[in-house]
Short mmCIF file of C-alpha atoms in Angstrom, two decimals:
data_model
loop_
_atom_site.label_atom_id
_atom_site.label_comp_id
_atom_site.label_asym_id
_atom_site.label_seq_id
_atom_site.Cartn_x
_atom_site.Cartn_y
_atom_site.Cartn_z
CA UNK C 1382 11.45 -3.00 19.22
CA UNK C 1383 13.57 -2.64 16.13
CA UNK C 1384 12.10 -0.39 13.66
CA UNK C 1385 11.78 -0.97 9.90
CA UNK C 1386 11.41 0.78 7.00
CA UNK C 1387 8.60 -0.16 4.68
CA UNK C 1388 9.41 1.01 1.47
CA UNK C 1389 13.01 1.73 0.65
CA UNK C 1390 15.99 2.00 2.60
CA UNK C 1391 16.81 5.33 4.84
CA UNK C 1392 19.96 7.00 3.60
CA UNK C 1393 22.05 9.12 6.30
CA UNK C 1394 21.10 12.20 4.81
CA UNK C 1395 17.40 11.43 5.51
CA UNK C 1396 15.28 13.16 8.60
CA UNK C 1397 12.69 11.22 10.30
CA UNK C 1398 9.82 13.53 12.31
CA UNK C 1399 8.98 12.92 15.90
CA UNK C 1400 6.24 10.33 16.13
CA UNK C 1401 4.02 12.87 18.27
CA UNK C 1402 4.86 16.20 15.83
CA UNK C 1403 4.36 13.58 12.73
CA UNK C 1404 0.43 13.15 14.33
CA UNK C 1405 -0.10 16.70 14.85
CA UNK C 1406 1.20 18.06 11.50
CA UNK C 1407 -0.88 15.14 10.01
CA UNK C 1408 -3.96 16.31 11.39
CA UNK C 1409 -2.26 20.04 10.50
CA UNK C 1410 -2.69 19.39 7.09
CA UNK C 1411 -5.41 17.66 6.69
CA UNK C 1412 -7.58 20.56 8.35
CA UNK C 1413 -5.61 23.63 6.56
CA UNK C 1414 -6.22 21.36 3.21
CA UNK C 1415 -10.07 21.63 3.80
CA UNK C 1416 -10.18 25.48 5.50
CA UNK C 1417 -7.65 26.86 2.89
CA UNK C 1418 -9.64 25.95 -0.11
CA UNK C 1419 -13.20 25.52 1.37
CA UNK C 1420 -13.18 28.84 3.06
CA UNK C 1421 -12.46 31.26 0.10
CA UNK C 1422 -15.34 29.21 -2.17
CA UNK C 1423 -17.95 29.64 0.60
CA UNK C 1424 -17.12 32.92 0.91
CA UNK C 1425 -17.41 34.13 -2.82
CA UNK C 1426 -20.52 32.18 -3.17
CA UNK C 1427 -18.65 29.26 -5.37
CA UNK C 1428 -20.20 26.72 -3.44
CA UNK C 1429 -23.28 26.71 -1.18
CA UNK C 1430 -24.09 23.32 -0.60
CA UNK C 1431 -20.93 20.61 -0.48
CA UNK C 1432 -22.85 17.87 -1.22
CA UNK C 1433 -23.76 18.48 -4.92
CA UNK C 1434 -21.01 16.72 -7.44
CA UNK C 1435 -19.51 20.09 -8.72
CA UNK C 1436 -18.63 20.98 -4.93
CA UNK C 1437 -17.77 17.46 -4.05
CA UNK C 1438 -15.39 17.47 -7.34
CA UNK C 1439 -14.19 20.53 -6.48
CA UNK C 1440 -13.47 19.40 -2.64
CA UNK C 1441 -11.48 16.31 -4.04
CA UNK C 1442 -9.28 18.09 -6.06
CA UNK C 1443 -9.00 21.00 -4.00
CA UNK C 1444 -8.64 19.82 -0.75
CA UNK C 1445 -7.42 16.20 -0.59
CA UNK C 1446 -5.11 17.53 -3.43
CA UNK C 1447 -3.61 20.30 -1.04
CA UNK C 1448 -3.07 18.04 1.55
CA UNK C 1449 -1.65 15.50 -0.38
CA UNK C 1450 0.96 18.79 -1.90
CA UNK C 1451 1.73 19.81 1.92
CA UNK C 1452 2.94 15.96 3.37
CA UNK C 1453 4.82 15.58 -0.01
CA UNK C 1454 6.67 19.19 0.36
CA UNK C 1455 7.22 18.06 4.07
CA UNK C 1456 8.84 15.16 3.15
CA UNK C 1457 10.87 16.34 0.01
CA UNK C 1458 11.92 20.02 2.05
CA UNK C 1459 12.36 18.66 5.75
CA UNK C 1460 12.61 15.06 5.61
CA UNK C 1461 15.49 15.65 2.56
CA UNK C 1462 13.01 12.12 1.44
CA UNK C 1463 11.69 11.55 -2.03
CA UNK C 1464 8.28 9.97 -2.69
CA UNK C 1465 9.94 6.45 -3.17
CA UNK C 1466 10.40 6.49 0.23
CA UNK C 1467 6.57 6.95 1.07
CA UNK C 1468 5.85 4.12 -1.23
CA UNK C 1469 5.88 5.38 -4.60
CA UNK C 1470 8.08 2.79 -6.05
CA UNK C 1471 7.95 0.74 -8.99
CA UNK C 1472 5.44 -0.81 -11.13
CA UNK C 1473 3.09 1.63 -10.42
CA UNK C 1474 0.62 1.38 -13.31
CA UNK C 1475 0.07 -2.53 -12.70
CA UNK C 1476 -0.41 -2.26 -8.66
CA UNK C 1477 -2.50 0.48 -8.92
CA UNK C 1478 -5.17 -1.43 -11.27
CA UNK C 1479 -4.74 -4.67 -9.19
CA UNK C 1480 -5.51 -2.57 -6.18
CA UNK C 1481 -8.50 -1.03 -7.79
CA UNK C 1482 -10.16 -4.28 -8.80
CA UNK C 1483 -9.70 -6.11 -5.64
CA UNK C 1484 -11.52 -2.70 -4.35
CA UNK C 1485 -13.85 -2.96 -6.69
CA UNK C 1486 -14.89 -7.22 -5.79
CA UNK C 1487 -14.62 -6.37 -2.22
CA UNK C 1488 -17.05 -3.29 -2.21
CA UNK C 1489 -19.31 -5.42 -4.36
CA UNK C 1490 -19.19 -8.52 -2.08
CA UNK C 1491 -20.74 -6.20 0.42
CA UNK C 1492 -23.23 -4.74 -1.20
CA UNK C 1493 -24.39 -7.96 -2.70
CA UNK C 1494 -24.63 -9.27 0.79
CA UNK C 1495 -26.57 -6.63 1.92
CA UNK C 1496 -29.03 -7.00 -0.96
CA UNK C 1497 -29.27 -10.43 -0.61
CA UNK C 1498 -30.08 -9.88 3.41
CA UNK C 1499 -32.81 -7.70 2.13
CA UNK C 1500 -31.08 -4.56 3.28
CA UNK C 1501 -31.55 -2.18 0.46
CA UNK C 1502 -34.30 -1.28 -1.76
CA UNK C 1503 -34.00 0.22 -5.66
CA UNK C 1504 -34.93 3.78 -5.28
CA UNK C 1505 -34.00 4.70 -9.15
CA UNK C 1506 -32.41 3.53 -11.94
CA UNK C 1507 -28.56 4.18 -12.97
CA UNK C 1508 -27.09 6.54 -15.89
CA UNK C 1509 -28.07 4.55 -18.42
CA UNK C 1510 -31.66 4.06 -17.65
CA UNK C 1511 -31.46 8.29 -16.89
CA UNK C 1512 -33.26 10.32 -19.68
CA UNK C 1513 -29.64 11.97 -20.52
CA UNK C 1514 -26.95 9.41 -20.51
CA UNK C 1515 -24.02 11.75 -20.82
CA UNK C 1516 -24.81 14.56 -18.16
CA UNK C 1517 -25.44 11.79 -16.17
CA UNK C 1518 -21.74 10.68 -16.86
CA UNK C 1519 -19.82 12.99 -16.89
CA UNK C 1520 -20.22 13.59 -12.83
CA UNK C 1521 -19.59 9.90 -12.62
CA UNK C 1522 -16.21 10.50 -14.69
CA UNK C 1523 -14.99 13.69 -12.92
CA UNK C 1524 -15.90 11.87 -9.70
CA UNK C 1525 -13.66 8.78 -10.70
CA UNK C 1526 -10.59 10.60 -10.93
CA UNK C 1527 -11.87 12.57 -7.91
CA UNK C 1528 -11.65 9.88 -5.55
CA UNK C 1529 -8.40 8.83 -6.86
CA UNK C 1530 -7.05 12.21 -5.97
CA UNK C 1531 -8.79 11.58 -2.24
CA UNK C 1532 -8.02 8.23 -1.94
CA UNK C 1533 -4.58 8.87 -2.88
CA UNK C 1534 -4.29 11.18 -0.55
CA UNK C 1535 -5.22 9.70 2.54
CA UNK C 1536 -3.17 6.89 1.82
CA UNK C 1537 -0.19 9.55 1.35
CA UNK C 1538 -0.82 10.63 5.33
CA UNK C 1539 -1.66 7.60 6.67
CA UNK C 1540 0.27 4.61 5.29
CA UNK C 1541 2.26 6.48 3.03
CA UNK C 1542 3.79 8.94 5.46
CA UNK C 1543 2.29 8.26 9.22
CA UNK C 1544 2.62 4.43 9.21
CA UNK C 1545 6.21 4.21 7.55
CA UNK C 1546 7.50 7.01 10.46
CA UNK C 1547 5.93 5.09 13.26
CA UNK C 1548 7.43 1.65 12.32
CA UNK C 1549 10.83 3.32 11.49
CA UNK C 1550 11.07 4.41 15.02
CA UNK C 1551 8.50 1.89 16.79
CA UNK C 1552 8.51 -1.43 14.94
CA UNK C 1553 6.15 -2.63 12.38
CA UNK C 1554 2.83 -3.35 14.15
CA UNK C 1555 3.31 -0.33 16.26
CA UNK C 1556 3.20 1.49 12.67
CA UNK C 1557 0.09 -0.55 11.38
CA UNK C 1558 -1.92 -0.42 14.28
CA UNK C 1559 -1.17 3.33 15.55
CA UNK C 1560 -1.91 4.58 11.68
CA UNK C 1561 -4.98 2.43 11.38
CA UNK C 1562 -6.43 4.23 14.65
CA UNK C 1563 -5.71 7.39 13.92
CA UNK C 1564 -7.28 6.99 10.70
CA UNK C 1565 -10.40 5.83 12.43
CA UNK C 1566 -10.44 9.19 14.40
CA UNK C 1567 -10.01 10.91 11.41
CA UNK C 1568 -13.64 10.15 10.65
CA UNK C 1569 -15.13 10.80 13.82
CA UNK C 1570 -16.77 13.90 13.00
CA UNK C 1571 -18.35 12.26 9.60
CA UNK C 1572 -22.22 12.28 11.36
CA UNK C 1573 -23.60 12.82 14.80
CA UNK C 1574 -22.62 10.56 17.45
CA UNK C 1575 -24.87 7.34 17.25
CA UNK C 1576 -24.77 3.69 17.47
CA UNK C 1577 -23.77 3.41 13.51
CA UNK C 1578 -21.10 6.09 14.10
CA UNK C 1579 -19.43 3.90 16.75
CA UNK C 1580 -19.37 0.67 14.62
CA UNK C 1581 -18.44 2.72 11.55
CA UNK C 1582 -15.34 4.13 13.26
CA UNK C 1583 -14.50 0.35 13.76
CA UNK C 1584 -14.67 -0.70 10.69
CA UNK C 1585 -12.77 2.36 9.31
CA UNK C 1586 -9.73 1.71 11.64
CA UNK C 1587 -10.42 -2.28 10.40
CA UNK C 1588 -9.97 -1.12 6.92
CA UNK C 1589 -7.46 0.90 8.20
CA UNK C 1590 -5.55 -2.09 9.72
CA UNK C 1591 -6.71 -4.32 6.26
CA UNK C 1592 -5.22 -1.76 3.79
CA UNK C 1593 -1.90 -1.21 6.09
CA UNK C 1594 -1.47 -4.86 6.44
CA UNK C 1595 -1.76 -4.57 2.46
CA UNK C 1596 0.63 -1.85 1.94
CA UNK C 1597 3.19 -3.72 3.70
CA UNK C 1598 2.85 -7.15 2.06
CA UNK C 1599 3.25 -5.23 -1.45
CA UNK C 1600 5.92 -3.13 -0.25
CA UNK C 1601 4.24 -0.48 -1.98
CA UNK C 1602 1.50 2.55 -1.77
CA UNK C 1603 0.45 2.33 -5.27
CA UNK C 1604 -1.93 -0.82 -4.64
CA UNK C 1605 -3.60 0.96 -1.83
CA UNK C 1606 -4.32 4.02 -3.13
CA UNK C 1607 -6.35 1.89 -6.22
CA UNK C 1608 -8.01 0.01 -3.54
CA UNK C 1609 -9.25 2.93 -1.32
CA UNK C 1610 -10.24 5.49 -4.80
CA UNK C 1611 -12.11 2.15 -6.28
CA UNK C 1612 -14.17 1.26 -2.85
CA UNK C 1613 -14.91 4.90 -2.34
CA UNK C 1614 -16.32 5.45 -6.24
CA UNK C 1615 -18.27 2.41 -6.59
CA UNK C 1616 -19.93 3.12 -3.12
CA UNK C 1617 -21.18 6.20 -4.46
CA UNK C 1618 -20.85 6.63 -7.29
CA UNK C 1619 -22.09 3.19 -8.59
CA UNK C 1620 -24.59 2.73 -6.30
CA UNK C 1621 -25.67 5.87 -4.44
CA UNK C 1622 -24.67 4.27 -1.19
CA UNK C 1623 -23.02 7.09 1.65
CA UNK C 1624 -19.51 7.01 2.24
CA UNK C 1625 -18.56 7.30 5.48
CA UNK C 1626 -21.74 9.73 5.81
CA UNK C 1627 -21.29 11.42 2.84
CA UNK C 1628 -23.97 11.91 0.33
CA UNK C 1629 -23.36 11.85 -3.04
CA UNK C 1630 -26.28 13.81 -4.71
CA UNK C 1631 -25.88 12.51 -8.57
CA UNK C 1632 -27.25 9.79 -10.65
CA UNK C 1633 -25.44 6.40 -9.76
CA UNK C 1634 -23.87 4.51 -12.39
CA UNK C 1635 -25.71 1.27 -11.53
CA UNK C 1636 -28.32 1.69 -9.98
CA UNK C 1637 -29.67 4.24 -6.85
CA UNK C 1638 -30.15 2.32 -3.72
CA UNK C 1639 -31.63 3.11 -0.42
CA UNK C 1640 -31.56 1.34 2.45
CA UNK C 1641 -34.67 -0.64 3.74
CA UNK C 1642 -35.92 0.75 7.17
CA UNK C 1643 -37.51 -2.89 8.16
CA UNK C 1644 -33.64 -4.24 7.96
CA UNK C 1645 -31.51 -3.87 11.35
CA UNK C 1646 -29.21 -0.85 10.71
CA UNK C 1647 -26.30 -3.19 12.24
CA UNK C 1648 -26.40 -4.91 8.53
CA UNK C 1649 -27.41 -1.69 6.11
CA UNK C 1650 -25.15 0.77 8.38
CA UNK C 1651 -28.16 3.18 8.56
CA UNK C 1652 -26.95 6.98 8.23
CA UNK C 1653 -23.35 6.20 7.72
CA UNK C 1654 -23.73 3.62 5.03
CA UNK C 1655 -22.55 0.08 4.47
CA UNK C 1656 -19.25 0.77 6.14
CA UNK C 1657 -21.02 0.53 8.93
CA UNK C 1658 -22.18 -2.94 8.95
CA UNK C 1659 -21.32 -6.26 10.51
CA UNK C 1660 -20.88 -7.36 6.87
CA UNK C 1661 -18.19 -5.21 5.78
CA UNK C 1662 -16.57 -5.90 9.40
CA UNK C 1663 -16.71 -9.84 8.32
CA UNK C 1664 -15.53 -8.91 4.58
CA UNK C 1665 -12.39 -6.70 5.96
CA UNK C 1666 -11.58 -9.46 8.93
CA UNK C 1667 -10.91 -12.05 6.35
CA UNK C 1668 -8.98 -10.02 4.43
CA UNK C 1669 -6.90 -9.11 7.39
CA UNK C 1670 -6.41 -12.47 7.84
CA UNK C 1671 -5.63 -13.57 4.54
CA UNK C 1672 -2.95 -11.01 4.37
CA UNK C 1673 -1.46 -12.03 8.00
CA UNK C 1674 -1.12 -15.90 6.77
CA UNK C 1675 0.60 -15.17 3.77
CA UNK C 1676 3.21 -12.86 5.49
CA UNK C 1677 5.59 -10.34 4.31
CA UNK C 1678 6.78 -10.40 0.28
CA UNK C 1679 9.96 -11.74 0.33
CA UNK C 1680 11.15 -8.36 -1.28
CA UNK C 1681 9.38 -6.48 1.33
CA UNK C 1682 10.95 -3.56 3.54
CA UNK C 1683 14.50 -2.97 4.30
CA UNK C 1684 15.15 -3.90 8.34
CA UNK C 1685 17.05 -0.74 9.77
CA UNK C 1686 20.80 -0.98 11.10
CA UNK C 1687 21.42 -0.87 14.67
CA UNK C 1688 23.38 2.15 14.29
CA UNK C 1689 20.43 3.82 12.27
CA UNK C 1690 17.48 3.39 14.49
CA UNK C 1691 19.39 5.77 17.15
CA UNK C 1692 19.16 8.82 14.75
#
């Protein structure tokens, strides 16, 4: 199959990385990201317990910010590639807020499914019913930009960097569907093995497959990495909901929900949150295939020269 490259064209002086060394140096750096900066605050005592916001803040900056550093020097250094070429293009400022608030309503649309399924419960109030209004924000704030730093940059290794190799060399879907299950493994280790696990890892290579198929029709990464840092924050951060797992241990901004134990977890996603349930599976189908029916952009991609794809 003809391959194609998503985001700008590929000059002669560019280097394209073996599809099977691209996967292994992805999940390179996304390990030495976490053990490189994790492993010298654990050991001085910095942080003791990762899921309080200072460590979490520091883990988003730190680590997702490292990894983010090494693809992008990979790239720039090996590749002889600049970051247009992993989708940071043009109007950057405008995508990236449209991307956020279609996060935003789709995160949202979940959790007000949920609630209306009788799936979660008010365990506390947000911020601004909290006795101190701006310790309770500031977490909230750092956090914000935190998960734009994380967001960002696992949209840098996976549809920035992994997806636009694979479909240079492989063809388009082989690029979108190959990046949206490796970014499902990715989050295999995110609880213990379970029934919720299983359906989570779905749905994360679903939104993996959703925010790929989204990349693509915007020709851009800028859109995406809105959409991933908004969905991520507003899960919780906004409503104390776990992310892929996670726990966030700080005041919501909303309000602090828990999930109601006389609710199937197939709908409330039990330990590993909403992204876990049948609802966000629904929510992320039909935005699949709202994407697929509208096609590519007219503007989108640049279709490789014969003479090109044998490099």
């Amino acid at each position: 199959m003809a391959g194609i490259e998503l985001y700008a064209p590929r000059k002669p002086r560019h280097r394209r990385t073996w599809t099977a060394a691209a996967i292994v140096l992805a999940a390179v750096f996304m390990v030495a990201g976490q053990v490189i900066t994790l492993a010298p605050a654990m050991l001085s005592g910095m942080i003791t317990d990762t899921e309080t916001w200072p460590a979490l803040t520091y883990i988003l900056f730190a680590s997702f910010g490292l990894t983010a550093a090494m693809v992008i020097a990979w790239v720039v250094l090996f590749e002889r590639r600049g970051i247009r070429e992993i989708g940071f293009n043009a109007r950057a400022g405008g995508r990236f807020l449209r991307g956020y608030l279609i996060g935003l309503a789709f995160l949202a649309t979940v959790v007000g499914v949920i609630w209306a399924l009788g799936g979660y419960e008010i365990e506390a109030g947000g911020a601004f019913q909290s006795g101190a209004v701006g310790a309770a924000l500031l977490p909230i704030g750092l956090l914000l930009l935190g998960f734009i730093v994380q967001g960002s940059s696992e949209e840098i290794v996976f549809r920035g960097w992994l997806m636009q190799l694979i479909a240079s060399r492989h063809g388009l879907w082989a690029g979108i569907i190959g990046n949206a299950l490796l970014f499902g493994l990715a989050h295999g280790g995110n609880i213990a093995p379970s029934k919720e696990l299983f359906l989570g890892l779905a749905n994360v290579a679903l939104f993996g497959l959703f925010i790929s198929l989204y990349a693509v029709r915007e020709g851009s990464l800028w859109g995406v990495c809105g959409w991933h840092a908004a969905w991520n924050w507003l899960l919780g951060l906004g409503f104390g909901l776990e992310v892929s797992g996670e726990v966030v241990r700080t005041t919501p901004l909303i309000t602090d929900l828990t999930t109601n134990p006389a609710t199937p977890w197939w709908i409330t996603g039990a330990a590993f949150g909403p992204e876990a349930s049948v609802i966000t599976t629904g929510v992320l189908i039909i935005g699949c295939a709202v994407l697929i029916l509208r096609g590519r952009s007219q503007d989108h991609g640049v279709e490789v020269e014969a003479d090109a794809t044998q490099a």
